[in-house]
Tab-separated table of C-alpha atoms in Angstrom:
chain	number	residue	atom	x	y	z
A	208	MET	CA	-95.100	60.986	107.652
A	209	LEU	CA	-95.724	59.676	111.368
A	210	GLU	CA	-93.893	56.565	111.459
A	211	THR	CA	-94.627	54.615	114.765
A	212	PRO	CA	-94.136	51.138	115.662
A	213	SER	CA	-95.417	49.582	117.881
A	214	VAL	CA	-93.868	47.780	120.945
A	215	PRO	CA	-94.594	46.896	124.330
A	216	ALA	CA	-91.451	48.245	125.814
A	217	VAL	CA	-88.783	50.852	124.562
A	218	ALA	CA	-85.996	48.506	123.330
A	219	PRO	CA	-83.051	49.875	120.987
A	220	ARG	CA	-82.998	48.465	117.239
A	221	PRO	CA	-80.177	46.399	116.172
A	222	GLN	CA	-79.758	49.316	113.486
A	223	ALA	CA	-80.314	53.015	113.360
A	224	PRO	CA	-83.285	53.793	111.400
A	225	ARG	CA	-82.079	55.503	107.530
A	226	GLY	CA	-82.009	59.139	107.916
A	227	PHE	CA	-82.282	59.079	112.089
A	228	VAL	CA	-78.811	60.664	112.732
A	229	ARG	CA	-78.958	63.102	110.353
A	230	ARG	CA	-82.500	64.523	111.579
A	231	LEU	CA	-81.583	64.351	114.981
A	232	ALA	CA	-78.339	66.135	114.691
A	233	LEU	CA	-80.253	69.162	112.902
A	234	GLY	CA	-82.942	69.001	115.219
A	235	GLN	CA	-80.510	69.381	118.136
A	236	PHE	CA	-78.581	72.054	116.201
A	237	GLY	CA	-81.892	73.897	115.640
A	238	MET	CA	-83.039	73.673	119.544
A	239	TYR	CA	-79.453	74.357	120.636
A	240	LEU	CA	-79.445	77.235	118.292
A	241	ALA	CA	-82.546	78.780	120.259
A	242	VAL	CA	-81.774	78.222	123.658
A	243	LEU	CA	-77.907	78.974	123.647
A	244	ALA	CA	-77.648	82.207	121.452
A	245	PRO	CA	-79.175	84.088	124.360
A	246	VAL	CA	-77.216	82.767	127.192
A	247	MET	CA	-73.933	83.110	124.785
A	248	GLY	CA	-74.849	86.731	124.511
A	249	GLY	CA	-78.491	87.669	123.698
A	250	LEU	CA	-79.344	88.056	127.177
A	251	SER	CA	-76.630	89.668	128.386
A	252	VAL	CA	-76.884	92.122	125.626
A	253	ARG	CA	-80.392	92.466	126.289
A	254	ILE	CA	-80.221	93.309	129.859
A	255	GLN	CA	-77.394	95.584	129.456
A	256	HIS	CA	-80.142	97.795	127.192
A	257	LEU	CA	-82.592	97.221	130.248
A	258	VAL	CA	-80.382	98.269	133.184
A	259	GLY	CA	-77.189	99.169	132.500
A	260	LEU	CA	-73.668	97.664	132.382
A	261	ASP	CA	-73.464	97.878	136.217
A	262	ALA	CA	-76.349	96.176	137.141
A	263	ALA	CA	-75.803	93.611	134.401
A	264	PRO	CA	-74.309	90.535	136.009
A	265	ALA	CA	-76.859	90.117	138.873
A	266	GLN	CA	-79.520	90.521	136.590
A	267	PHE	CA	-78.095	88.492	134.340
A	268	GLY	CA	-77.616	85.814	136.928
A	269	LEU	CA	-80.963	86.033	138.432
A	270	VAL	CA	-82.699	85.566	134.920
A	271	THR	CA	-80.261	82.929	133.677
A	272	GLY	CA	-80.109	81.066	137.045
A	273	THR	CA	-84.361	81.087	137.747
A	274	GLY	CA	-84.575	79.898	134.281
A	275	ALA	CA	-82.064	76.787	134.747
A	276	VAL	CA	-83.941	75.741	137.466
A	277	PHE	CA	-86.974	75.313	135.397
A	278	ALA	CA	-84.664	73.356	132.715
A	279	MET	CA	-84.021	71.145	135.638
A	280	VAL	CA	-86.932	70.135	136.588
A	281	ALA	CA	-88.678	69.689	133.290
A	282	GLN	CA	-86.115	67.530	131.641
A	283	PRO	CA	-86.702	64.380	134.549
A	284	LEU	CA	-90.209	65.399	134.509
A	285	ALA	CA	-90.582	65.076	130.405
A	286	GLY	CA	-88.626	61.790	130.803
A	287	ARG	CA	-90.904	60.102	133.188
A	288	LEU	CA	-94.097	61.299	131.550
A	289	SER	CA	-92.422	60.379	128.206
A	290	ASP	CA	-91.053	56.909	129.167
A	291	ARG	CA	-95.256	56.243	130.053
A	292	CYS	CA	-96.773	57.879	127.090
A	293	THR	CA	-99.491	55.528	125.377
A	294	SER	CA	-100.103	58.174	123.098
A	295	ARG	CA	-101.421	56.684	119.228
A	296	PHE	CA	-98.329	59.491	117.922
A	297	GLY	CA	-95.792	57.705	119.924
A	298	MET	CA	-93.626	58.240	123.170
A	299	ARG	CA	-91.476	60.575	122.166
A	300	ARG	CA	-92.956	62.695	119.408
A	301	PRO	CA	-95.878	64.459	121.814
A	302	PHE	CA	-93.073	66.393	124.047
A	303	LEU	CA	-91.283	67.463	121.008
A	304	VAL	CA	-93.928	69.168	119.362
A	305	GLY	CA	-95.506	70.529	122.373
A	306	GLY	CA	-92.144	71.785	123.828
A	307	LEU	CA	-91.051	73.408	120.320
A	308	VAL	CA	-93.896	75.522	119.927
A	309	VAL	CA	-94.193	76.429	123.333
A	310	MET	CA	-90.491	77.636	123.589
A	311	THR	CA	-90.813	79.730	119.952
A	312	GLY	CA	-93.470	81.727	121.649
A	313	ALA	CA	-91.812	82.234	125.025
A	314	LEU	CA	-88.561	83.528	123.265
A	315	ALA	CA	-90.882	85.495	121.323
A	316	ALA	CA	-91.874	87.009	124.108
A	317	CYS	CA	-88.247	87.418	125.566
A	318	ALA	CA	-87.623	89.463	122.753
A	319	VAL	CA	-90.189	91.969	123.470
A	320	ALA	CA	-90.392	92.436	127.402
A	321	PRO	CA	-90.269	95.505	128.374
A	322	GLY	CA	-88.281	95.169	131.574
A	323	VAL	CA	-86.785	92.395	133.695
A	324	PRO	CA	-89.217	90.891	135.683
A	325	LEU	CA	-91.182	89.722	132.126
A	326	LEU	CA	-88.399	89.034	130.597
A	327	LEU	CA	-87.431	86.270	133.746
A	328	VAL	CA	-90.936	84.673	133.165
A	329	ALA	CA	-90.483	84.104	129.488
A	330	TRP	CA	-86.962	83.240	129.605
A	331	CYS	CA	-88.195	80.673	132.040
A	332	VAL	CA	-91.301	79.332	130.290
A	333	ALA	CA	-88.919	78.846	127.442
A	334	GLN	CA	-86.510	76.834	129.327
A	335	GLY	CA	-88.835	74.711	130.641
A	336	ALA	CA	-90.735	74.116	127.244
A	337	GLY	CA	-87.376	73.771	125.401
A	338	ASN	CA	-86.105	71.420	128.170
A	339	PHE	CA	-89.206	69.254	127.630
A	340	ALA	CA	-88.209	68.946	123.549
A	341	PHE	CA	-84.634	68.200	125.074
A	342	ALA	CA	-85.770	64.891	127.178
A	343	ALA	CA	-87.763	63.473	124.612
A	344	ALA	CA	-85.094	64.023	121.939
A	345	GLY	CA	-82.164	62.724	123.860
A	346	ALA	CA	-84.597	59.259	124.842
A	347	THR	CA	-84.463	58.638	121.060
A	348	VAL	CA	-80.634	58.061	120.932
A	349	ALA	CA	-81.437	55.286	123.406
A	350	ASP	CA	-84.279	53.804	121.827
A	351	HIS	CA	-83.107	53.805	118.211
A	352	VAL	CA	-78.925	53.598	118.787
A	353	PRO	CA	-77.271	50.357	119.418
A	354	GLU	CA	-74.628	50.411	122.244
A	355	GLU	CA	-71.773	50.070	119.487
A	356	ARG	CA	-72.610	53.238	117.301
A	357	ARG	CA	-73.649	55.474	120.555
A	358	GLY	CA	-70.118	56.623	120.631
A	359	SER	CA	-69.799	57.796	117.160
A	360	VAL	CA	-73.417	59.281	117.239
A	361	SER	CA	-72.552	61.087	120.512
A	362	GLY	CA	-69.739	62.454	118.561
A	363	ILE	CA	-71.492	63.603	115.944
A	364	ILE	CA	-74.473	64.977	118.420
A	365	GLY	CA	-71.431	66.762	120.285
A	366	ALA	CA	-70.268	68.665	117.289
A	367	VAL	CA	-73.910	69.903	116.724
A	368	THR	CA	-73.698	71.436	119.912
A	369	PRO	CA	-70.899	73.769	119.647
A	370	LEU	CA	-72.226	74.889	116.296
A	371	GLY	CA	-75.536	75.607	117.627
A	372	ILE	CA	-73.228	78.443	119.462
A	373	LEU	CA	-71.201	79.165	116.698
A	374	ALA	CA	-74.363	80.126	114.420
A	375	GLY	CA	-76.051	81.493	117.207
A	376	SER	CA	-73.171	84.147	118.164
A	377	ILE	CA	-73.016	84.973	114.544
A	378	LEU	CA	-76.662	85.477	114.037
A	379	LEU	CA	-76.215	87.967	117.190
A	380	SER	CA	-73.511	89.809	115.798
A	381	VAL	CA	-75.022	90.330	112.299
A	382	LEU	CA	-78.497	90.569	113.242
A	383	PRO	CA	-79.893	94.425	114.002
A	384	ASP	CA	-81.966	94.179	117.082
A	385	ASP	CA	-82.855	92.323	120.216
A	386	PHE	CA	-86.352	91.355	118.612
A	387	LEU	CA	-84.376	89.006	115.758
A	388	ARG	CA	-81.798	88.176	118.107
A	389	PHE	CA	-84.489	86.206	119.578
A	390	CYS	CA	-87.021	84.975	117.070
A	391	VAL	CA	-84.742	83.846	114.173
A	392	PRO	CA	-82.675	81.595	116.306
A	393	ALA	CA	-86.281	80.203	117.295
A	394	ALA	CA	-87.956	80.034	114.391
A	395	VAL	CA	-84.829	77.889	113.003
A	396	ALA	CA	-85.325	75.598	116.168
A	397	LEU	CA	-88.842	75.108	115.453
A	398	ALA	CA	-88.983	74.370	111.470
A	399	LEU	CA	-85.872	71.579	112.197
A	400	GLY	CA	-87.223	70.152	115.250
A	401	LEU	CA	-90.605	69.441	113.576
A	402	TRP	CA	-88.926	67.739	110.622
A	403	PHE	CA	-87.032	65.741	113.213
A	404	ALA	CA	-90.362	65.299	114.963
A	405	LEU	CA	-92.603	64.331	111.861
A	406	ARG	CA	-90.092	62.252	110.429
A	407	LEU	CA	-88.982	60.121	113.561
A	408	PRO	CA	-89.984	56.313	113.584
A	409	ASP	CA	-91.472	57.057	116.850
A	410	LEU	CA	-91.897	53.834	119.249
A	411	VAL	CA	-95.776	53.343	120.419
A	412	ARG	CA	-95.909	51.625	123.516
A	413	THR	CA	-99.015	49.213	123.292
A	414	GLU	CA	-98.948	48.147	127.353
A	415	ARG	CA	-100.069	50.954	129.700
A	416	PRO	CA	-97.865	50.973	132.845
A	417	THR	CA	-98.632	48.505	135.511
A	418	GLU	CA	-97.695	51.072	138.167
A	419	PRO	CA	-100.198	54.370	138.737
A	420	LEU	CA	-98.527	57.861	138.114
A	421	THR	CA	-98.370	59.472	141.748
A	422	VAL	CA	-97.192	62.528	143.127
A	423	ARG	CA	-94.774	60.449	144.815
A	424	GLY	CA	-93.556	59.110	141.230
A	425	LEU	CA	-93.033	62.218	139.497
A	426	LEU	CA	-91.112	63.299	142.688
A	427	LEU	CA	-89.059	60.080	142.041
A	428	SER	CA	-88.128	61.413	138.407
A	429	PHE	CA	-85.665	63.446	140.233
A	430	VAL	CA	-83.817	61.338	141.992
A	431	PHE	CA	-81.452	57.853	141.460
A	432	ASP	CA	-79.762	55.419	144.429
A	433	PRO	CA	-76.455	56.014	144.393
A	434	ARG	CA	-75.780	53.156	146.443
A	435	LYS	CA	-77.605	50.487	144.288
A	436	ASN	CA	-75.937	52.454	140.926
A	437	PRO	CA	-72.509	54.335	141.865
A	438	ASP	CA	-70.990	54.164	139.102
A	439	PHE	CA	-74.560	56.187	137.421
A	440	GLY	CA	-73.850	58.778	140.518
A	441	TRP	CA	-69.850	59.388	139.794
A	442	VAL	CA	-70.722	59.798	135.851
A	443	TRP	CA	-73.414	62.485	137.168
A	444	LEU	CA	-70.946	64.164	139.356
A	445	SER	CA	-68.372	64.067	136.803
A	446	LYS	CA	-70.553	65.883	134.240
A	447	PHE	CA	-72.156	68.247	136.704
A	448	PHE	CA	-68.480	69.373	137.540
A	449	ILE	CA	-67.144	69.588	134.017
A	450	MET	CA	-70.385	71.374	132.543
A	451	PHE	CA	-70.049	73.898	135.591
A	452	GLY	CA	-66.550	75.114	134.600
A	453	TYR	CA	-67.004	74.630	130.587
A	454	GLY	CA	-70.242	77.116	130.593
A	455	ALA	CA	-68.437	79.469	133.169
A	456	LEU	CA	-66.615	81.482	130.042
A	457	ALA	CA	-69.183	81.225	127.358
A	458	SER	CA	-71.730	82.847	129.560
A	459	TYR	CA	-69.750	85.566	130.838
A	460	LEU	CA	-67.786	86.212	127.716
A	461	THR	CA	-69.356	89.610	126.871
A	462	LEU	CA	-69.564	90.788	130.242
A	463	PHE	CA	-65.939	90.003	130.756
A	464	LEU	CA	-64.865	91.999	127.812
A	465	ALA	CA	-67.038	95.182	129.042
A	466	ALA	CA	-65.421	94.808	132.350
A	467	GLU	CA	-62.008	93.811	131.937
A	468	PHE	CA	-61.149	95.317	128.343
A	469	ASP	CA	-63.133	98.134	128.321
A	470	MET	CA	-65.189	96.824	125.563
A	471	THR	CA	-68.134	98.583	126.255
A	472	ASP	CA	-70.046	98.442	123.038
A	473	THR	CA	-72.580	95.704	122.686
A	474	ASP	CA	-72.271	95.409	118.860
A	475	GLU	CA	-68.250	95.347	119.455
A	476	GLN	CA	-68.823	92.569	122.231
A	477	LEU	CA	-71.070	90.436	119.889
A	478	ALA	CA	-68.682	90.864	117.138
A	479	PHE	CA	-65.806	89.319	119.057
A	480	ASN	CA	-67.950	86.694	120.864
A	481	ALA	CA	-68.835	85.395	116.779
A	482	LEU	CA	-65.299	85.043	116.477
A	483	ALA	CA	-64.312	83.418	119.828
A	484	ASN	CA	-66.862	81.131	119.561
A	485	GLY	CA	-66.008	80.210	115.871
A	486	VAL	CA	-62.561	79.454	117.001
A	487	SER	CA	-63.541	77.233	119.462
A	488	VAL	CA	-66.235	75.751	117.523
A	489	ALA	CA	-63.759	74.593	114.970
A	490	THR	CA	-61.705	72.850	117.240
A	491	LEU	CA	-64.317	71.177	119.162
A	492	VAL	CA	-66.198	69.889	115.948
A	493	VAL	CA	-62.717	67.955	114.902
A	494	ALA	CA	-62.100	66.816	118.172
A	495	SER	CA	-65.772	65.723	119.007
A	496	ILE	CA	-66.028	63.674	115.670
A	497	VAL	CA	-62.737	62.211	115.869
A	498	GLY	CA	-62.878	61.085	119.492
A	499	GLY	CA	-66.186	59.716	119.272
A	500	THR	CA	-65.124	57.158	116.618
A	501	LEU	CA	-61.504	56.430	118.123
A	502	SER	CA	-63.443	55.563	121.363
A	503	ASP	CA	-65.690	53.424	119.743
A	504	ARG	CA	-62.853	51.401	117.922
A	505	LEU	CA	-60.597	51.464	121.621
A	506	GLY	CA	-64.332	50.754	123.318
A	507	ARG	CA	-62.965	53.007	125.915
A	508	ARG	CA	-65.015	56.111	126.983
A	509	LYS	CA	-63.057	57.097	130.680
A	510	PRO	CA	-59.732	58.436	129.260
A	511	PHE	CA	-61.613	60.820	127.139
A	512	VAL	CA	-63.505	62.464	130.035
A	513	PHE	CA	-60.870	62.298	131.880
A	514	GLY	CA	-58.629	63.959	129.711
A	515	SER	CA	-61.208	66.683	128.610
A	516	GLY	CA	-61.478	68.089	131.857
A	517	ILE	CA	-57.573	68.060	132.855
A	518	LEU	CA	-57.371	70.236	129.590
A	519	MET	CA	-60.310	72.566	130.142
A	520	ALA	CA	-59.203	73.344	133.658
A	521	ALA	CA	-55.866	74.376	132.204
A	522	VAL	CA	-57.522	76.821	129.721
A	523	LEU	CA	-59.949	78.522	132.312
A	524	ALA	CA	-56.624	78.769	134.716
A	525	GLY	CA	-55.084	80.432	132.173
A	526	VAL	CA	-57.998	83.016	130.983
A	527	THR	CA	-57.826	84.199	134.754
A	528	PHE	CA	-54.194	85.856	133.788
A	529	THR	CA	-55.511	87.546	130.507
A	530	PRO	CA	-56.412	90.874	131.798
A	531	PHE	CA	-52.961	91.615	132.698
A	532	LEU	CA	-51.226	90.712	129.572
A	533	GLY	CA	-52.337	94.162	127.844
A	534	ASP	CA	-52.824	94.435	124.279
A	535	ALA	CA	-51.877	90.917	123.982
A	536	GLY	CA	-54.862	89.923	126.251
A	537	LEU	CA	-57.631	89.477	123.589
A	538	GLY	CA	-55.049	87.394	121.893
A	539	THR	CA	-54.310	85.207	124.161
A	540	LEU	CA	-57.905	84.719	124.881
A	541	LEU	CA	-58.450	83.847	121.371
A	542	ALA	CA	-56.186	81.028	121.698
A	543	LEU	CA	-57.020	79.682	124.918
A	544	GLU	CA	-60.580	79.391	123.249
A	545	ALA	CA	-59.269	76.862	120.382
A	546	VAL	CA	-57.693	74.805	123.373
A	547	LEU	CA	-60.730	74.809	125.292
A	548	GLY	CA	-62.720	73.615	121.954
A	549	LEU	CA	-60.272	70.375	122.053
A	550	GLY	CA	-61.468	69.642	125.625
A	551	ALA	CA	-64.850	69.986	125.402
A	552	GLY	CA	-64.863	68.362	122.044
A	553	LEU	CA	-63.283	65.350	124.073
A	554	PHE	CA	-65.958	65.443	126.526
A	555	PHE	CA	-69.026	65.596	124.413
A	556	ALA	CA	-67.648	62.741	122.002
A	557	VAL	CA	-68.228	60.231	124.488
A	558	ASP	CA	-70.186	61.499	127.695
A	559	SER	CA	-73.325	60.528	126.085
A	560	ALA	CA	-72.162	57.006	125.378
A	561	LEU	CA	-70.561	56.320	128.809
A	562	ALA	CA	-73.447	57.659	130.588
A	563	ILE	CA	-76.254	55.647	128.501
A	564	SER	CA	-73.939	52.463	129.140
A	565	LEU	CA	-74.456	52.930	132.890
A	566	LEU	CA	-78.285	53.771	133.017
A	567	PRO	CA	-79.779	51.942	136.238
A	568	ASP	CA	-82.885	51.025	134.395
A	569	LYS	CA	-83.679	49.939	130.679
A	570	ALA	CA	-87.497	50.337	131.555
A	571	ASP	CA	-87.198	53.950	132.333
A	572	THR	CA	-84.647	55.298	129.820
A	573	ALA	CA	-85.850	58.570	129.291
A	574	LYS	CA	-86.040	59.097	132.892
A	575	ASP	CA	-82.998	58.326	133.937
A	576	LEU	CA	-81.428	60.606	131.140
A	577	GLY	CA	-83.373	63.197	132.443
A	578	VAL	CA	-82.259	62.733	135.753
A	579	LEU	CA	-78.602	62.771	134.392
A	580	ASN	CA	-79.473	66.113	131.965
A	581	ILE	CA	-79.870	67.634	135.526
A	582	ALA	CA	-76.247	67.543	135.484
A	583	ASN	CA	-76.146	69.404	132.837
A	584	THR	CA	-79.036	72.098	133.663
A	585	LEU	CA	-78.518	72.590	137.507
A	586	PRO	CA	-74.811	74.029	136.602
A	587	SER	CA	-76.563	76.717	134.157
A	588	SER	CA	-78.418	77.377	137.328
A	589	LEU	CA	-76.114	77.866	140.392
A	590	SER	CA	-73.236	79.249	137.604
A	591	PRO	CA	-74.678	82.326	136.945
A	592	LEU	CA	-76.181	83.009	140.750
A	593	LEU	CA	-72.604	82.238	142.248
A	594	ALA	CA	-70.899	84.181	139.883
A	595	GLY	CA	-73.267	87.393	139.092
A	596	VAL	CA	-74.393	87.637	143.157
A	597	VAL	CA	-71.353	86.223	144.986
A	598	VAL	CA	-68.052	85.468	143.271
A	599	ILE	CA	-67.666	88.459	141.078
A	600	PRO	CA	-68.658	91.025	143.411
A	601	VAL	CA	-66.430	89.383	145.997
A	602	GLY	CA	-63.177	89.134	143.863
A	603	ASN	CA	-64.154	92.927	143.081
A	604	ALA	CA	-64.319	94.095	146.215
A	605	LEU	CA	-61.296	91.982	147.874
A	606	LEU	CA	-58.929	91.429	144.792
A	607	GLY	CA	-58.750	94.923	143.586
A	608	GLY	CA	-61.670	94.089	140.619
A	609	ALA	CA	-60.015	90.657	139.728
A	610	GLY	CA	-63.796	89.323	140.149
A	611	TYR	CA	-63.504	88.030	136.894
A	612	SER	CA	-60.390	85.926	137.529
A	613	LEU	CA	-61.418	84.499	140.752
A	614	TRP	CA	-64.332	83.537	138.884
A	615	PHE	CA	-62.584	81.393	136.115
A	616	GLY	CA	-60.139	80.176	138.420
A	617	LEU	CA	-62.918	78.510	140.837
A	618	ALA	CA	-64.205	77.104	137.503
A	619	ALA	CA	-60.902	75.593	136.405
A	620	VAL	CA	-61.527	73.843	140.071
A	621	PHE	CA	-64.681	72.369	139.313
A	622	CYS	CA	-63.222	71.166	135.612
A	623	LEU	CA	-60.331	69.368	137.408
A	624	ALA	CA	-62.626	68.014	140.152
A	625	GLY	CA	-64.815	66.074	137.494
A	626	ALA	CA	-62.053	64.657	135.447
A	627	VAL	CA	-60.671	63.104	138.582
A	628	MET	CA	-64.343	61.509	139.740
A	629	VAL	CA	-64.646	59.555	136.608
A	630	THR	CA	-61.627	57.423	137.351
A	631	ARG	CA	-64.186	56.224	140.121
A	632	ILE	CA	-66.429	54.608	137.758
A	633	LYS	CA	-65.709	50.807	137.592
A	634	LYS	CA	-67.828	49.175	134.904
A	635	ALA	CA	-67.138	51.260	131.834
A	636	ALA	CA	-63.730	51.202	130.425
């Protein structure tokens, strides 16, 4: 069951092991299901039940923003530690298994927390542990998949991310209470994640690192020198800005429906949320798989990322006007979700392949991927805090209740900026 080929250092195989991509995709699906279902509706509904609608945006921003800080710290830290790991069970497997088990317990605690303070603590633990598992899983792509296949593999992984969102939103709409809305996705993640971890042909590092692990070394897990690696710096910034914009609608959709469309019933919010995610995911999956395969054949990545940023910016700009369309507003919102899925699919299809090709140091693959993943997690930290505490309240006060429209307009600007930044990359097509 535990396959552990011994190697002195990490080097990608000429061919991915049989069944590896399928198991990785299902494992990633489970993990995304567990951590994204709460962000896409479970947490906002839970907080509405605890504090009411008026206080929910700020409390939601506090909980998700603080949790994302833990995720941001956990990713590169786990990457640094797994790169140095000499366990006989492998370099990545201990972090996968440990992260999954702790995350599952913490999500169960979120389900029973009697107030926001305990919910905040449990969510932070879940985010930290889950991102230990994510960091290890992401590093296995560089460990086992050759360069020429990373676009198609990235497209497959990019497709399971929204499938996790869709499955989570459907579960949220059909499960009858907050307890099951947290615990069922967590149980699925644990089962699928452990299947991937236990079947993983993990690499075993037989040579101990020559440099001792110091506090300074751990702190360096969170940084890289953009002067020495400018292309990696630009791909990091591009990912950060596009992810910031992309997450703006999904994380605040239920509260947007309540505030702008008078949809105050939480079950109704979750039902529409499931429908919107279904429309978006349908187009995203197609765009992700087709885009990843096409980028491999063309040998080009940057045009796909550029186009995705432009498309998502246009969609988010359109969302700002939906509250003013009356009865047509909800239908227009669903149509925009479909187009957003196309843009996101192109981005997820090739972004990971582009980033892996620009990693600064092949000996620190997981560490550098952890630094890169800060661009995934930092937006989800800053975004809710900025939206719930600053942009939406200020917009409501100064623009006659148009706080959400101001927020989505700002998100459109971020996506546009991310698209422009990818054009500055020189060492990739």
